[in-house]
Amino acid sequence: MVYFQTDYLQVEHHHTGNVLITQWYGGCSSLQYRQALINVIRIARELQVHCVVLDRRLLKPVSEDDLHWTCTIYAKAYAKLPLKKLAVIHSFDNETERQQQQLNAHIGTYIETRSFDDLTSAYDWVISVPV
């Protein structure tokens, strides 16, 4: 079921496995980026998801201010969710991938995190062992 959809992001919930999938379709403004991530937190909290797949292949790099916000404010809120597994799909953009690695360093201390090249492998991993 799709919970949130824009030109740049779709968030869907797969009831089987209680998995949240976020798929970025490109860049967006700073305000849109932050509001989208706040919506992801709200949806994950509301659904009490234990597994998330972040498909960031098409996401463009964010500003340094947005990266700092993501690694501090967002990461702290993310850590308070009941998440057990986070699968991240590598970005096609090298700078976006570098930024994701920074975020993983903050989030990975709270949640089991792995990186993948495709959505199928990422999804299979998060549902492979019940949490």
mmCIF file of C-alpha atoms in Angstrom:
data_model
loop_
_atom_site.group_PDB
_atom_site.id
_atom_site.type_symbol
_atom_site.label_atom_id
_atom_site.label_comp_id
_atom_site.label_asym_id
_atom_site.label_seq_id
_atom_site.Cartn_x
_atom_site.Cartn_y
_atom_site.Cartn_z
ATOM 1 C CA MET A 1 0.000 0.000 0.000
ATOM 2 C CA VAL A 2 1.365 3.429 -0.961
ATOM 3 C CA TYR A 3 1.380 5.844 1.995
ATOM 4 C CA PHE A 4 3.183 8.826 0.501
ATOM 5 C CA GLN A 5 3.890 9.751 -3.105
ATOM 6 C CA THR A 6 5.422 12.775 -4.790
ATOM 7 C CA ASP A 7 7.442 13.424 -7.940
ATOM 8 C CA TYR A 8 10.637 12.633 -5.996
ATOM 9 C CA LEU A 9 9.662 9.971 -3.407
ATOM 10 C CA GLN A 10 7.295 7.075 -2.909
ATOM 11 C CA VAL A 11 6.801 5.336 0.439
ATOM 12 C CA GLU A 12 4.981 2.046 0.449
ATOM 13 C CA HIS A 13 4.213 -0.523 3.128
ATOM 14 C CA HIS A 14 4.259 -4.259 2.515
ATOM 15 C CA HIS A 15 1.993 -5.806 5.106
ATOM 16 C CA THR A 16 3.610 -9.218 4.682
ATOM 17 C CA GLY A 17 6.838 -8.842 6.595
ATOM 18 C CA ASN A 18 5.829 -5.360 7.852
ATOM 19 C CA VAL A 19 8.372 -3.698 5.537
ATOM 20 C CA LEU A 20 8.500 -0.028 4.582
ATOM 21 C CA ILE A 21 10.062 0.746 1.182
ATOM 22 C CA THR A 22 11.151 4.252 0.257
ATOM 23 C CA GLN A 23 12.052 4.885 -3.371
ATOM 24 C CA TRP A 24 13.610 8.202 -4.356
ATOM 25 C CA TYR A 25 13.045 9.343 -7.941
ATOM 26 C CA GLY A 26 15.384 12.330 -8.026
ATOM 27 C CA GLY A 27 16.292 15.539 -6.293
ATOM 28 C CA CYS A 28 14.046 17.983 -4.499
ATOM 29 C CA SER A 29 14.280 21.187 -2.486
ATOM 30 C CA SER A 30 15.662 21.239 1.025
ATOM 31 C CA LEU A 31 12.195 21.762 2.485
ATOM 32 C CA GLN A 32 10.744 18.894 0.439
ATOM 33 C CA TYR A 33 13.613 16.605 1.466
ATOM 34 C CA ARG A 34 13.195 17.299 5.175
ATOM 35 C CA GLN A 35 9.406 17.068 5.061
ATOM 36 C CA ALA A 36 9.645 13.778 3.186
ATOM 37 C CA LEU A 37 11.958 12.306 5.810
ATOM 38 C CA ILE A 38 9.680 13.524 8.601
ATOM 39 C CA ASN A 39 6.796 11.759 6.822
ATOM 40 C CA VAL A 40 8.862 8.561 6.619
ATOM 41 C CA ILE A 41 9.429 8.701 10.392
ATOM 42 C CA ARG A 42 5.726 9.335 11.008
ATOM 43 C CA ILE A 43 4.660 6.442 8.782
ATOM 44 C CA ALA A 44 7.238 4.043 10.261
ATOM 45 C CA ARG A 45 6.144 4.951 13.787
ATOM 46 C CA GLU A 46 2.451 4.658 12.946
ATOM 47 C CA LEU A 47 2.894 1.230 11.327
ATOM 48 C CA GLN A 48 5.475 0.010 13.868
ATOM 49 C CA VAL A 49 7.638 -1.364 11.059
ATOM 50 C CA HIS A 50 10.685 -3.428 11.917
ATOM 51 C CA CYS A 51 12.333 -3.394 8.482
ATOM 52 C CA VAL A 52 12.996 -0.626 5.968
ATOM 53 C CA VAL A 53 14.391 -0.673 2.443
ATOM 54 C CA LEU A 54 15.844 2.659 1.292
ATOM 55 C CA ASP A 55 16.091 2.809 -2.493
ATOM 56 C CA ARG A 56 18.317 5.837 -3.008
ATOM 57 C CA ARG A 57 19.556 4.979 -6.505
ATOM 58 C CA LEU A 58 18.108 8.126 -8.099
ATOM 59 C CA LEU A 59 18.436 10.518 -5.159
ATOM 60 C CA LYS A 60 20.630 13.512 -5.882
ATOM 61 C CA PRO A 61 23.194 14.775 -3.327
ATOM 62 C CA VAL A 62 21.756 16.986 -0.602
ATOM 63 C CA SER A 63 23.286 20.208 0.728
ATOM 64 C CA GLU A 64 25.767 20.084 3.600
ATOM 65 C CA ASP A 65 23.095 21.623 5.860
ATOM 66 C CA ASP A 66 20.618 18.903 4.914
ATOM 67 C CA LEU A 67 23.262 16.222 5.380
ATOM 68 C CA HIS A 68 24.048 17.560 8.856
ATOM 69 C CA TRP A 69 20.318 17.652 9.695
ATOM 70 C CA THR A 70 19.911 14.088 8.413
ATOM 71 C CA CYS A 71 22.890 12.761 10.394
ATOM 72 C CA THR A 72 21.840 14.457 13.631
ATOM 73 C CA ILE A 73 18.135 15.254 13.988
ATOM 74 C CA TYR A 74 16.773 12.619 11.599
ATOM 75 C CA ALA A 75 19.164 9.881 12.736
ATOM 76 C CA LYS A 76 18.131 10.396 16.377
ATOM 77 C CA ALA A 77 14.431 10.166 15.489
ATOM 78 C CA TYR A 78 15.127 7.120 13.331
ATOM 79 C CA ALA A 79 16.948 5.415 16.200
ATOM 80 C CA LYS A 80 13.817 5.725 18.373
ATOM 81 C CA LEU A 81 11.765 3.636 15.947
ATOM 82 C CA PRO A 82 11.302 -0.097 16.574
ATOM 83 C CA LEU A 83 13.459 -0.869 13.511
ATOM 84 C CA LYS A 84 15.624 -3.963 13.484
ATOM 85 C CA LYS A 85 16.864 -4.057 9.866
ATOM 86 C CA LEU A 86 17.710 -1.393 7.321
ATOM 87 C CA ALA A 87 18.593 -2.289 3.727
ATOM 88 C CA VAL A 88 20.090 0.527 1.661
ATOM 89 C CA ILE A 89 20.334 0.331 -2.107
ATOM 90 C CA HIS A 90 23.457 2.011 -3.442
ATOM 91 C CA SER A 91 22.958 5.318 -5.224
ATOM 92 C CA PHE A 92 23.992 5.747 -8.838
ATOM 93 C CA ASP A 93 25.572 9.077 -7.819
ATOM 94 C CA ASN A 94 28.973 8.849 -6.075
ATOM 95 C CA GLU A 95 28.393 11.925 -3.892
ATOM 96 C CA THR A 96 24.977 10.688 -2.776
ATOM 97 C CA GLU A 97 26.563 7.328 -1.948
ATOM 98 C CA ARG A 98 29.244 9.065 0.147
ATOM 99 C CA GLN A 99 26.520 10.964 2.000
ATOM 100 C CA GLN A 100 24.614 7.719 2.614
ATOM 101 C CA GLN A 101 27.726 6.170 4.132
ATOM 102 C CA GLN A 102 27.897 9.091 6.588
ATOM 103 C CA LEU A 103 24.268 8.523 7.533
ATOM 104 C CA ASN A 104 24.822 4.764 7.872
ATOM 105 C CA ALA A 105 27.616 5.471 10.357
ATOM 106 C CA HIS A 106 25.077 7.260 12.585
ATOM 107 C CA ILE A 107 22.147 4.882 12.109
ATOM 108 C CA GLY A 108 24.127 1.637 11.953
ATOM 109 C CA THR A 109 24.921 1.745 15.655
ATOM 110 C CA TYR A 110 21.210 1.276 16.430
ATOM 111 C CA ILE A 111 19.922 -0.847 13.552
ATOM 112 C CA GLU A 112 21.383 -3.768 11.584
ATOM 113 C CA THR A 113 22.254 -2.140 8.253
ATOM 114 C CA ARG A 114 23.389 -3.653 4.955
ATOM 115 C CA SER A 115 23.889 -2.221 1.487
ATOM 116 C CA PHE A 116 22.697 -3.724 -1.782
ATOM 117 C CA ASP A 117 22.772 -3.043 -5.526
ATOM 118 C CA ASP A 118 19.138 -3.928 -6.235
ATOM 119 C CA LEU A 119 15.703 -3.847 -4.654
ATOM 120 C CA THR A 120 15.069 -7.599 -4.856
ATOM 121 C CA SER A 121 18.207 -8.500 -2.877
ATOM 122 C CA ALA A 122 17.510 -5.805 -0.302
ATOM 123 C CA TYR A 123 13.902 -6.910 0.196
ATOM 124 C CA ASP A 124 14.869 -10.585 0.372
ATOM 125 C CA TRP A 125 17.399 -9.810 3.108
ATOM 126 C CA VAL A 126 15.017 -7.815 5.320
ATOM 127 C CA ILE A 127 12.371 -10.545 5.206
ATOM 128 C CA SER A 128 14.818 -13.497 5.335
ATOM 129 C CA VAL A 129 14.958 -13.847 9.110
ATOM 130 C CA PRO A 130 12.060 -12.716 11.257
ATOM 131 C CA VAL A 131 12.954 -9.959 13.717
#
